[in-house]
Short mmCIF file of C-alpha atoms in Angstrom, two decimals:
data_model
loop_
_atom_site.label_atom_id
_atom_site.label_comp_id
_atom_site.label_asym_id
_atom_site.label_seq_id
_atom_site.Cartn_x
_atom_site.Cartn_y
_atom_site.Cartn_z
CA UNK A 59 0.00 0.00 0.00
CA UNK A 60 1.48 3.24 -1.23
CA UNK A 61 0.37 6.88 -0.13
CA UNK A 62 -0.34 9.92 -2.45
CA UNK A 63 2.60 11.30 -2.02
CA UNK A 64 4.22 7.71 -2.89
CA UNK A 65 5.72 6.86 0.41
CA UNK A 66 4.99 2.98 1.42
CA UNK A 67 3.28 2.42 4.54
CA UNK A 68 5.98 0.05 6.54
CA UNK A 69 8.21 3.37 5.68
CA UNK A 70 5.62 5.27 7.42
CA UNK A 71 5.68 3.15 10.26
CA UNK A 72 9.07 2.31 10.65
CA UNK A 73 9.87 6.56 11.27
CA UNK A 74 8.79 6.75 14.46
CA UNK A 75 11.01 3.89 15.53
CA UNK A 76 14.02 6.04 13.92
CA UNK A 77 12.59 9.71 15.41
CA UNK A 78 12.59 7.30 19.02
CA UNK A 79 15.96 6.43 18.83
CA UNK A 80 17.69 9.57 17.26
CA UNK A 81 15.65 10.89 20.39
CA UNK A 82 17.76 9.11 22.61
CA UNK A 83 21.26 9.99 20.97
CA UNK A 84 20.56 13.49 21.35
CA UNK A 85 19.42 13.18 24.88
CA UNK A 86 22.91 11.08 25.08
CA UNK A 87 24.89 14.65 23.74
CA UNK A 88 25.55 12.59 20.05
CA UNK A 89 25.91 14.82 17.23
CA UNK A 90 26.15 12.63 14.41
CA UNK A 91 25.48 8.85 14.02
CA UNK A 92 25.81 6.83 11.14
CA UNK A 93 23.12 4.41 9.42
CA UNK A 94 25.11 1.31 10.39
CA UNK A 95 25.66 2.44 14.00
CA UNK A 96 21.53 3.79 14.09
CA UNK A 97 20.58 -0.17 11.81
CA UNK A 98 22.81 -1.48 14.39
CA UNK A 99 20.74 -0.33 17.63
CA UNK A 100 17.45 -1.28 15.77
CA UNK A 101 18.17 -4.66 13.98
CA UNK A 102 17.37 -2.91 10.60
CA UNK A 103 20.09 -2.48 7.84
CA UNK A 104 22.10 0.08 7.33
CA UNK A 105 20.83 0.33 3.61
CA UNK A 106 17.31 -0.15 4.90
CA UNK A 107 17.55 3.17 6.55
CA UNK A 108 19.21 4.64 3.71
CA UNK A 109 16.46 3.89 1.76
CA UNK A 110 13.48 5.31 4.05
CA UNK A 111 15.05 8.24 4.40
CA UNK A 112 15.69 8.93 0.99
CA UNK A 113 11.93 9.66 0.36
CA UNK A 114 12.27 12.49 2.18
CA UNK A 115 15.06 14.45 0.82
CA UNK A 116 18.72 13.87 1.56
CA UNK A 117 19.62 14.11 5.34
CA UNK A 118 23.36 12.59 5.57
CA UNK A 119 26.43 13.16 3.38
CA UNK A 120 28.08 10.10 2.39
CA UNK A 121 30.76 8.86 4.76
CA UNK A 122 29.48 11.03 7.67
CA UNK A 123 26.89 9.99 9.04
CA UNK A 124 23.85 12.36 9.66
CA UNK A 125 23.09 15.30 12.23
CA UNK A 126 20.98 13.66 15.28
CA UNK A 127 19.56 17.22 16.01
CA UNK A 128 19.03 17.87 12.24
CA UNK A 129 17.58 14.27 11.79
CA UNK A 130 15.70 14.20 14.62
CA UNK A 131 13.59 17.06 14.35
CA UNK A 132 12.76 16.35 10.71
CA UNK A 133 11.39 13.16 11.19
CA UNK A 134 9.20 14.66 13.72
CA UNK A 135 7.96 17.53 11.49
CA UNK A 136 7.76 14.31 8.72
CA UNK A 137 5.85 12.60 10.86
CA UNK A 138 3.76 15.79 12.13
CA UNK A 139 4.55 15.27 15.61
CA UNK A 140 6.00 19.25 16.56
CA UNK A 141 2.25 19.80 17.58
CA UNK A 142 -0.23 18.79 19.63
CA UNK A 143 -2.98 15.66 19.02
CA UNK A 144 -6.32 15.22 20.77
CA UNK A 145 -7.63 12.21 21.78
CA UNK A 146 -11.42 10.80 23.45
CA UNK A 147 -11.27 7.40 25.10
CA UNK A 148 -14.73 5.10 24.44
CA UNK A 149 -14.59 2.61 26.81
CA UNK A 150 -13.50 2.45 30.41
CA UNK A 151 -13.42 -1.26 31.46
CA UNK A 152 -10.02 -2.86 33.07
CA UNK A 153 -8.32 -1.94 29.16
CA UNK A 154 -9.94 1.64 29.30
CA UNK A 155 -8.26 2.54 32.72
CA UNK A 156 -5.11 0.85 31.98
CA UNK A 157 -5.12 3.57 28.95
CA UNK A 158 -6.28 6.37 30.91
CA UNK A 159 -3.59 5.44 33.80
CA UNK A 160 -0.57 4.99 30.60
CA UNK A 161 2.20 7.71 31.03
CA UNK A 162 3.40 7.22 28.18
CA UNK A 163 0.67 9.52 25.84
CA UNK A 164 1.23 12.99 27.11
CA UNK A 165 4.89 13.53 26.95
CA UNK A 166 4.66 12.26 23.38
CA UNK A 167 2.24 14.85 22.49
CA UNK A 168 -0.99 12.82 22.68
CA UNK A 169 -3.35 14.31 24.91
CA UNK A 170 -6.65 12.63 26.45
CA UNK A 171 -9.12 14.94 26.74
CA UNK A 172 -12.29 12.81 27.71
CA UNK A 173 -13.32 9.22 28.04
CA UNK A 174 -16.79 7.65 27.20
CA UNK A 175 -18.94 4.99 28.89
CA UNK A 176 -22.34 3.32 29.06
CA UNK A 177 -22.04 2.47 33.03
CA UNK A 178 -23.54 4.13 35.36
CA UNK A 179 -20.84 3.70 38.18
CA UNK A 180 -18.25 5.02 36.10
CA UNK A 181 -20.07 7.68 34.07
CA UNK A 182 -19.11 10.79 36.15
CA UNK A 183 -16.09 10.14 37.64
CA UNK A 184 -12.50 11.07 36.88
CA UNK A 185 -10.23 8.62 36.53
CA UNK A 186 -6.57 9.27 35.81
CA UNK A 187 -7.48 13.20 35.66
CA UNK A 188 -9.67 12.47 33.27
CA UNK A 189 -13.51 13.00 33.47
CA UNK A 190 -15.97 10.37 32.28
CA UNK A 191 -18.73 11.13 29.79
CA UNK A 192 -21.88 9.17 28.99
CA UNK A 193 -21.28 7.98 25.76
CA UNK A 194 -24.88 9.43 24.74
CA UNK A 195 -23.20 12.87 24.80
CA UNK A 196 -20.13 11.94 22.61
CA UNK A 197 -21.56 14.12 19.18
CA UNK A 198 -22.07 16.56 21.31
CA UNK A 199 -19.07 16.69 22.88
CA UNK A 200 -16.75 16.83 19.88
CA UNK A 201 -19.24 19.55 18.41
CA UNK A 202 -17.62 21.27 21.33
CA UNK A 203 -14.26 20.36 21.73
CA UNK A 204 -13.23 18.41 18.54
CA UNK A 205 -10.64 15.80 18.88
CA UNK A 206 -7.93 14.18 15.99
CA UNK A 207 -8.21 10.45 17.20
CA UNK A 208 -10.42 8.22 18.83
CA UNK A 209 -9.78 5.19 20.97
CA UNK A 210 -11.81 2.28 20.72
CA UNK A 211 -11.42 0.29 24.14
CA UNK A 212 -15.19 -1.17 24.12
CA UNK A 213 -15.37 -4.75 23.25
CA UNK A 214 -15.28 -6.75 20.15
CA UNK A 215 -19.21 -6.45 19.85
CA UNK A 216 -19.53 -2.57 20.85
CA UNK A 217 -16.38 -1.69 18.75
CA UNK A 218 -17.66 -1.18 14.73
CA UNK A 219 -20.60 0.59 16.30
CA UNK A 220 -18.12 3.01 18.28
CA UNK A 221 -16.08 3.73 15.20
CA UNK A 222 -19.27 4.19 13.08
CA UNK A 223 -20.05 6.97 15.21
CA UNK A 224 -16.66 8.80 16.08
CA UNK A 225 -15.83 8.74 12.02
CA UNK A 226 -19.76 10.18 12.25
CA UNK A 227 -18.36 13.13 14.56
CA UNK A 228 -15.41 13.79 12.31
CA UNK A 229 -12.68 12.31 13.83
CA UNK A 230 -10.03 11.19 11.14
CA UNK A 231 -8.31 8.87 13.12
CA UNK A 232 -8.57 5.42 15.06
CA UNK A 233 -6.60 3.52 17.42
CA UNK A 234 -8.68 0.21 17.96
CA UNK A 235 -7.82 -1.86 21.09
CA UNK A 236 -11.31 -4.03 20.22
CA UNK A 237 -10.54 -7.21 18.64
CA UNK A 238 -12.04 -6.91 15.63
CA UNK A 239 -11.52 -5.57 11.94
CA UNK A 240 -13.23 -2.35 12.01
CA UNK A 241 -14.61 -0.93 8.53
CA UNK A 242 -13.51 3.01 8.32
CA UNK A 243 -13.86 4.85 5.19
CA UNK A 244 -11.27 6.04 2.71
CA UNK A 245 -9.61 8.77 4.60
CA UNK A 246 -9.85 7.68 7.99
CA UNK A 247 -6.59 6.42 9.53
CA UNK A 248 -7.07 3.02 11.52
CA UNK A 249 -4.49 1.43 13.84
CA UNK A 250 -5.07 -1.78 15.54
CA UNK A 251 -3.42 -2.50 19.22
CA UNK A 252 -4.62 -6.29 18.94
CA UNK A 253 -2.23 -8.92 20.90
CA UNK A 254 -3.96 -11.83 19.20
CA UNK A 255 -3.13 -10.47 15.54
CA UNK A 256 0.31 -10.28 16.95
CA UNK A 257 0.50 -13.28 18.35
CA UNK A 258 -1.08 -14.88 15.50
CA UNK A 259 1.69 -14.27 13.02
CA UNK A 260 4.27 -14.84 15.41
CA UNK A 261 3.32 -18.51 15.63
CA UNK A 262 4.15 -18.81 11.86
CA UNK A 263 8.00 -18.63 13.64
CA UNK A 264 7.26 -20.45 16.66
CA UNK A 265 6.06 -23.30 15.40
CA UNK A 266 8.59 -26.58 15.69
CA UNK A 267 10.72 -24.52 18.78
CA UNK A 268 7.49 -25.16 21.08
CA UNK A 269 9.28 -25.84 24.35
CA UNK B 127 12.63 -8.31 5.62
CA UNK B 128 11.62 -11.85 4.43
CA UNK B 129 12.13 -15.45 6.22
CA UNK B 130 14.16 -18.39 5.02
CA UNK B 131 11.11 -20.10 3.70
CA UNK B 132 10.77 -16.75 1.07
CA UNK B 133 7.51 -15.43 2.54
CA UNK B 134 7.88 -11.56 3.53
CA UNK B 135 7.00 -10.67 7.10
CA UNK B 136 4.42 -8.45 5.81
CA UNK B 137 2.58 -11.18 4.30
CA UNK B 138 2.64 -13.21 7.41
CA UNK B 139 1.16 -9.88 9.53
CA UNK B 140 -2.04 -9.98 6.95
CA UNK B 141 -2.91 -13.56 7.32
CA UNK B 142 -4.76 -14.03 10.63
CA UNK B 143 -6.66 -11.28 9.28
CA UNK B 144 -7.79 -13.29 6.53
CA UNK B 145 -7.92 -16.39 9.25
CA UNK B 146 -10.50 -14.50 11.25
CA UNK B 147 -12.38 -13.13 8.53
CA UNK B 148 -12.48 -16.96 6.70
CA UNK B 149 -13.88 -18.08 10.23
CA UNK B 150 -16.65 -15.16 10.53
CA UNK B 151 -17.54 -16.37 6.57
CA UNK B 152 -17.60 -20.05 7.31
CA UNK B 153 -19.89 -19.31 10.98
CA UNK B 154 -22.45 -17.47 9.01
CA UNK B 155 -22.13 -20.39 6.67
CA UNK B 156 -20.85 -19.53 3.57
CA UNK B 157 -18.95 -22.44 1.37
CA UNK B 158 -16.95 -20.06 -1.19
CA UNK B 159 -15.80 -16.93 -1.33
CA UNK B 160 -14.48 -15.39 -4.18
CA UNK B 161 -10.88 -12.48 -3.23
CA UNK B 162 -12.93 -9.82 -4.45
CA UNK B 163 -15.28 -10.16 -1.98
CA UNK B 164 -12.54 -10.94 0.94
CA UNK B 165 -10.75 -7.76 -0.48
CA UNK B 166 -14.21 -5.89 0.12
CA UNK B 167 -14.66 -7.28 3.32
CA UNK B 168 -10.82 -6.35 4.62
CA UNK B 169 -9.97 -3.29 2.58
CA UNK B 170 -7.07 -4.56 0.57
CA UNK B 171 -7.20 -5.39 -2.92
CA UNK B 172 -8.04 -8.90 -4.17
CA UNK B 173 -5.02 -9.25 -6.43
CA UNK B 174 -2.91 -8.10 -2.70
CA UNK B 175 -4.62 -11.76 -1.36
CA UNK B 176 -4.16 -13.69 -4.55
CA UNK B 177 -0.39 -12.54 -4.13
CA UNK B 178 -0.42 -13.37 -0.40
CA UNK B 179 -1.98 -16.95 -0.53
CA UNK B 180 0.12 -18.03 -3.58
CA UNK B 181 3.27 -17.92 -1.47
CA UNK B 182 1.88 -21.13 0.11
CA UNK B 183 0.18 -23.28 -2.76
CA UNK B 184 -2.95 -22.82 -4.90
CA UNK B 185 -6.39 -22.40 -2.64
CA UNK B 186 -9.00 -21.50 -5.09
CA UNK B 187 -9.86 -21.98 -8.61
CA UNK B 188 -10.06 -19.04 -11.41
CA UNK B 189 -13.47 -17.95 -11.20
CA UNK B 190 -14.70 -19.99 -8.46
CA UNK B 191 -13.42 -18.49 -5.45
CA UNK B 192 -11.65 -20.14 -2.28
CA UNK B 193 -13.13 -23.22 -0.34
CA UNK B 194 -14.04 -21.27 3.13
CA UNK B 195 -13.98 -24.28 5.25
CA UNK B 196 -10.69 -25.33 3.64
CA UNK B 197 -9.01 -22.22 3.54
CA UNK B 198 -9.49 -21.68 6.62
CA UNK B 199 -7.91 -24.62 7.79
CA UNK B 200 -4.85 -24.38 6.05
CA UNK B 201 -4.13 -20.87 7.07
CA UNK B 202 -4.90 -21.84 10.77
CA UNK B 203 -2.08 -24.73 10.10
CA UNK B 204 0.42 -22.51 7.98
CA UNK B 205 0.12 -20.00 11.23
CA UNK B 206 0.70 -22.29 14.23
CA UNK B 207 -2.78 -21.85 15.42
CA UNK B 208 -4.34 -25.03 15.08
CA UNK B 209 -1.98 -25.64 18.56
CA UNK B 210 -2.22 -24.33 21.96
CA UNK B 211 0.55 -21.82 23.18
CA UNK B 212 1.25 -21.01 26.66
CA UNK B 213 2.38 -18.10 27.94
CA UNK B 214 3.45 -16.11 30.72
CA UNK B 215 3.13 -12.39 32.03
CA UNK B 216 5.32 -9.95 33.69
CA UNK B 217 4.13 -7.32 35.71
CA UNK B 218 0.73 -6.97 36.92
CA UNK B 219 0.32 -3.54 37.43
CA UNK B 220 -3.11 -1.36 35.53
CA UNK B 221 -1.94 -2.58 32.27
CA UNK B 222 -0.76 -6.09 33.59
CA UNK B 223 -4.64 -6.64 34.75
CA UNK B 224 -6.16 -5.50 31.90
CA UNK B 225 -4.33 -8.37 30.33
CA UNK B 226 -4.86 -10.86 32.56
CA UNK B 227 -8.74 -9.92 32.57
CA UNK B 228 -8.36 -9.89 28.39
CA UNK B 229 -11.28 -12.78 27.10
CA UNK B 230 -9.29 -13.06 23.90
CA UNK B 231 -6.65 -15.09 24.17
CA UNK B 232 -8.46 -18.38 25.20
CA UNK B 233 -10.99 -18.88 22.59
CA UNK B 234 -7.72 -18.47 19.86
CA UNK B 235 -5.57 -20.90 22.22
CA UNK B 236 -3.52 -18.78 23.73
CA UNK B 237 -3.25 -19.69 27.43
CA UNK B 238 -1.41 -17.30 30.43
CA UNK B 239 -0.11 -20.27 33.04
CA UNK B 240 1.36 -17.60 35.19
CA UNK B 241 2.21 -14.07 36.08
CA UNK B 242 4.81 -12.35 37.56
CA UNK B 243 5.68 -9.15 39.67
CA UNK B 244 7.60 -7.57 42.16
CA UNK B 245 5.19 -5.75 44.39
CA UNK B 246 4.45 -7.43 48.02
CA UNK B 247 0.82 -6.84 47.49
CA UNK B 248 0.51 -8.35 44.60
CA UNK B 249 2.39 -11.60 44.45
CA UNK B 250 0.75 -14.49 45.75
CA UNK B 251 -2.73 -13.05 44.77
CA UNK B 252 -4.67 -14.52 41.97
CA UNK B 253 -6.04 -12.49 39.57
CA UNK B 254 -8.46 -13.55 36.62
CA UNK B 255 -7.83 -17.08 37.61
CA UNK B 256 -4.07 -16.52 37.28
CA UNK B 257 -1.39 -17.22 40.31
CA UNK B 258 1.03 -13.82 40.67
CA UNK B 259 4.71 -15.12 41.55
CA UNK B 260 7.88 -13.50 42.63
CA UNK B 261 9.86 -12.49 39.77
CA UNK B 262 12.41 -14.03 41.54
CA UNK B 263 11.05 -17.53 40.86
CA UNK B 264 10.60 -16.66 37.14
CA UNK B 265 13.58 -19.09 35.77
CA UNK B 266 12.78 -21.90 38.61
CA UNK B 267 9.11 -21.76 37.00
CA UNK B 268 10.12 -21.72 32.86
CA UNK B 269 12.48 -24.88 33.98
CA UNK B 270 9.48 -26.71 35.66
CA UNK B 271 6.89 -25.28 32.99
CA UNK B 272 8.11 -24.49 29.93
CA UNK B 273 6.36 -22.10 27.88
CA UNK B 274 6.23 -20.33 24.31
CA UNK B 275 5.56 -16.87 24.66
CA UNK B 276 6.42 -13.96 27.18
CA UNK B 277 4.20 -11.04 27.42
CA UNK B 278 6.37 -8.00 28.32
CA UNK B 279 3.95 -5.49 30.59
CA UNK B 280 6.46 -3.86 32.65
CA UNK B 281 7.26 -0.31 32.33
CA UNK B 282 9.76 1.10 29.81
CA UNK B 283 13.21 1.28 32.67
CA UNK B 284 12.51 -2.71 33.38
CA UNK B 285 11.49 -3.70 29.97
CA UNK B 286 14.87 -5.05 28.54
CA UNK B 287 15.85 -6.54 31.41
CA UNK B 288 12.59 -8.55 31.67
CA UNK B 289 13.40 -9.20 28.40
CA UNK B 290 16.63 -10.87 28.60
CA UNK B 291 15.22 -13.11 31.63
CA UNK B 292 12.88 -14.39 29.49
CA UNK B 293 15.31 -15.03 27.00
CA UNK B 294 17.41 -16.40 28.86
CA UNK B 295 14.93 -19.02 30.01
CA UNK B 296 14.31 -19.96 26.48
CA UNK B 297 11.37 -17.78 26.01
CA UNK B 298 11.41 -18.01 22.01
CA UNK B 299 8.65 -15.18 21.40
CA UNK B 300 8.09 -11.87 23.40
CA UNK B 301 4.85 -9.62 23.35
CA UNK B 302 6.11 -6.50 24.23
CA UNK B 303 3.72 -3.49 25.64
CA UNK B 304 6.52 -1.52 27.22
CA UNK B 305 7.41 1.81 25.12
CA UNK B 306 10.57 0.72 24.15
CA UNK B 307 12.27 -0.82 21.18
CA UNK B 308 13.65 -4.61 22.79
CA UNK B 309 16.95 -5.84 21.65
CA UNK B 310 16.41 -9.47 21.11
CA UNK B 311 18.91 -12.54 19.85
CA UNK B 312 17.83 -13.97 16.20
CA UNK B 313 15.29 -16.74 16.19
CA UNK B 314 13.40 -14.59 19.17
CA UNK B 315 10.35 -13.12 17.87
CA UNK B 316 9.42 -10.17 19.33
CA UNK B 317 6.08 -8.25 18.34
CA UNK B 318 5.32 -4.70 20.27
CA UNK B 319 1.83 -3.86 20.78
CA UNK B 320 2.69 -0.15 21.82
CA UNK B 321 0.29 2.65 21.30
CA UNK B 322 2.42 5.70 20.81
CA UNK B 323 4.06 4.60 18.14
CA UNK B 324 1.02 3.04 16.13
CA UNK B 325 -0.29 7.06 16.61
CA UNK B 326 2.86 8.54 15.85
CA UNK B 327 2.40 7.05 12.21
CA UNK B 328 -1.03 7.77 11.89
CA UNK B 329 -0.52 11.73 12.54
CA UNK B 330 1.57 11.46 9.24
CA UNK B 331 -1.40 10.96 7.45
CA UNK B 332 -3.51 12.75 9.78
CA UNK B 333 -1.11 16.30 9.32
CA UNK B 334 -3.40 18.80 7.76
CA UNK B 335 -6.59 17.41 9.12
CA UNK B 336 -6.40 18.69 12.66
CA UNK B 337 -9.78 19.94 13.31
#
């Protein structure tokens, strides 16, 4: 699957893992790093790096390696994340508070603003800082206060319903925790956090070193 | 990146989702099903599934569509998952009990046969039918109970070093929630199920949309 602009989507996905580490080098006072050094600390190929890079312009000079800083902050303009992203939460089961109570969003740049749910003894509260909603008055809400992405943490039966109406209330993007293939339309970025899926192709290389 | 047997990793990634999308077809009862209608169904094209499937033998017939029930079967065998695999979890903090409480590992025959922490007030507790153990007694446990796959839900500072325990027990596939990119031998598989960086490749897409 290739975007507009021609840029595969495992390229796509594999920039953040770059932007992550580049991260760390600078935080580490490196100035320049080299693609085998940076393929070295990710298990990727030097030439694999090269190569991902190259659709966005030329960032290194041969033989010497590229600027972290320079690097770095590209990839996160690339990758649009020098700004701010809004997020709702639909569902606030054991998965839903594990999300609301995950560190990890904010410094990133992803920012929960609500959470949604159909119970009555957790409609109303605040859980992690972060107020509950019935999930009655989600149109509203975004009519309000729109949000970029949408997290779907309701179950596999709730979940296409969910989606149905978040892409309804104009958010363009998905992250699905529900285990199920969700049907979004053209436009509408979808991301699945499913362990099974994982799992499932990772038994293609397990199988015959079962313990 | 492709495996010995030829068959890129990206291929492998898309075929539990035809799996589960074969086994939906063949509840409802349907006999054949032509890639057209699978491509609907999944959002990929049907000449991306004809590709995908013909790394592994001829399923269906021009014109005539693929055998569900068959189909079905053989993907289930070419992935591992007409087996049980047994696993094992470390750290049972918010994100470690969302896991444990997960209903979706069972019914696809994956099977938790133990967690693992370090907290006093959580080890020795059982939580959705699972015993919590010392991390301590993590290798004396692998050695009496061998098992296939280690789910990584520790945070990010503990991660690697979870990691190489597991490893180091013979642990031959991790499942990695912890935000960090896991340095693991060849012939380990490792599969990360981590949120931020799933959204930090959708906001590529999502740049110019912000509402």
């Amino acid at each position: 699957m290739t975007t507009l602009l021609g840029v595969p989507e495992v390229v796509i996905d594999r920039l953040p893992v770059y932007a992550r580490m580049l991260a760390i080098l600078e935080s580490q006072g490196r100035q320049v790093v080299s693609s085998q050094e940076l393929g070295d600390e990710l298990g990727v190929t030097p030439a694999q790096i090269r190569k991902d890079l190259s659709y966005f312009g030329r960032f290194g000079k041969q033989g010497r390696g590229y600027n972290v800083q320079h690097l770095t902050g590209e990839l996160r303009r690339i990758l649009g994340l020098d700004q701010e992203w809004t997020m709702v939460l639909v569902g606030v089961g054991n998965l839903g508070r594990a999300i609301l109570s995950y560190r990890g969003f904010a410094p990133e740049g992803f920012k929960i603003i609500a959470a949604f749910d159909t119970h009555s003894d957790t409609v109303g509260r605040t859980l992690g800082g972060i107020r509950v909603y019935n999930v009655k008055n989600l149109p509203q809400f975004l009519k309000n206060s729109p949000a970029d992405i949408g997290i779907v943490a309701v179950n596999a039966v709730a979940a296409q319903e969910v989606a149905d109406i978040l892409v309804g209330c104009g958010i363009k993007g998905l992250l699905n925790y529900a285990p199920v293939a969700l049907r979004v339309p053209d436009g509408t970025q979808l991301k699945d956090i499913e362990p099974v899926l994982a799992l499932q192709s990772m038994t293609y290389y397990l199988k015959g070193t079962s313990p």
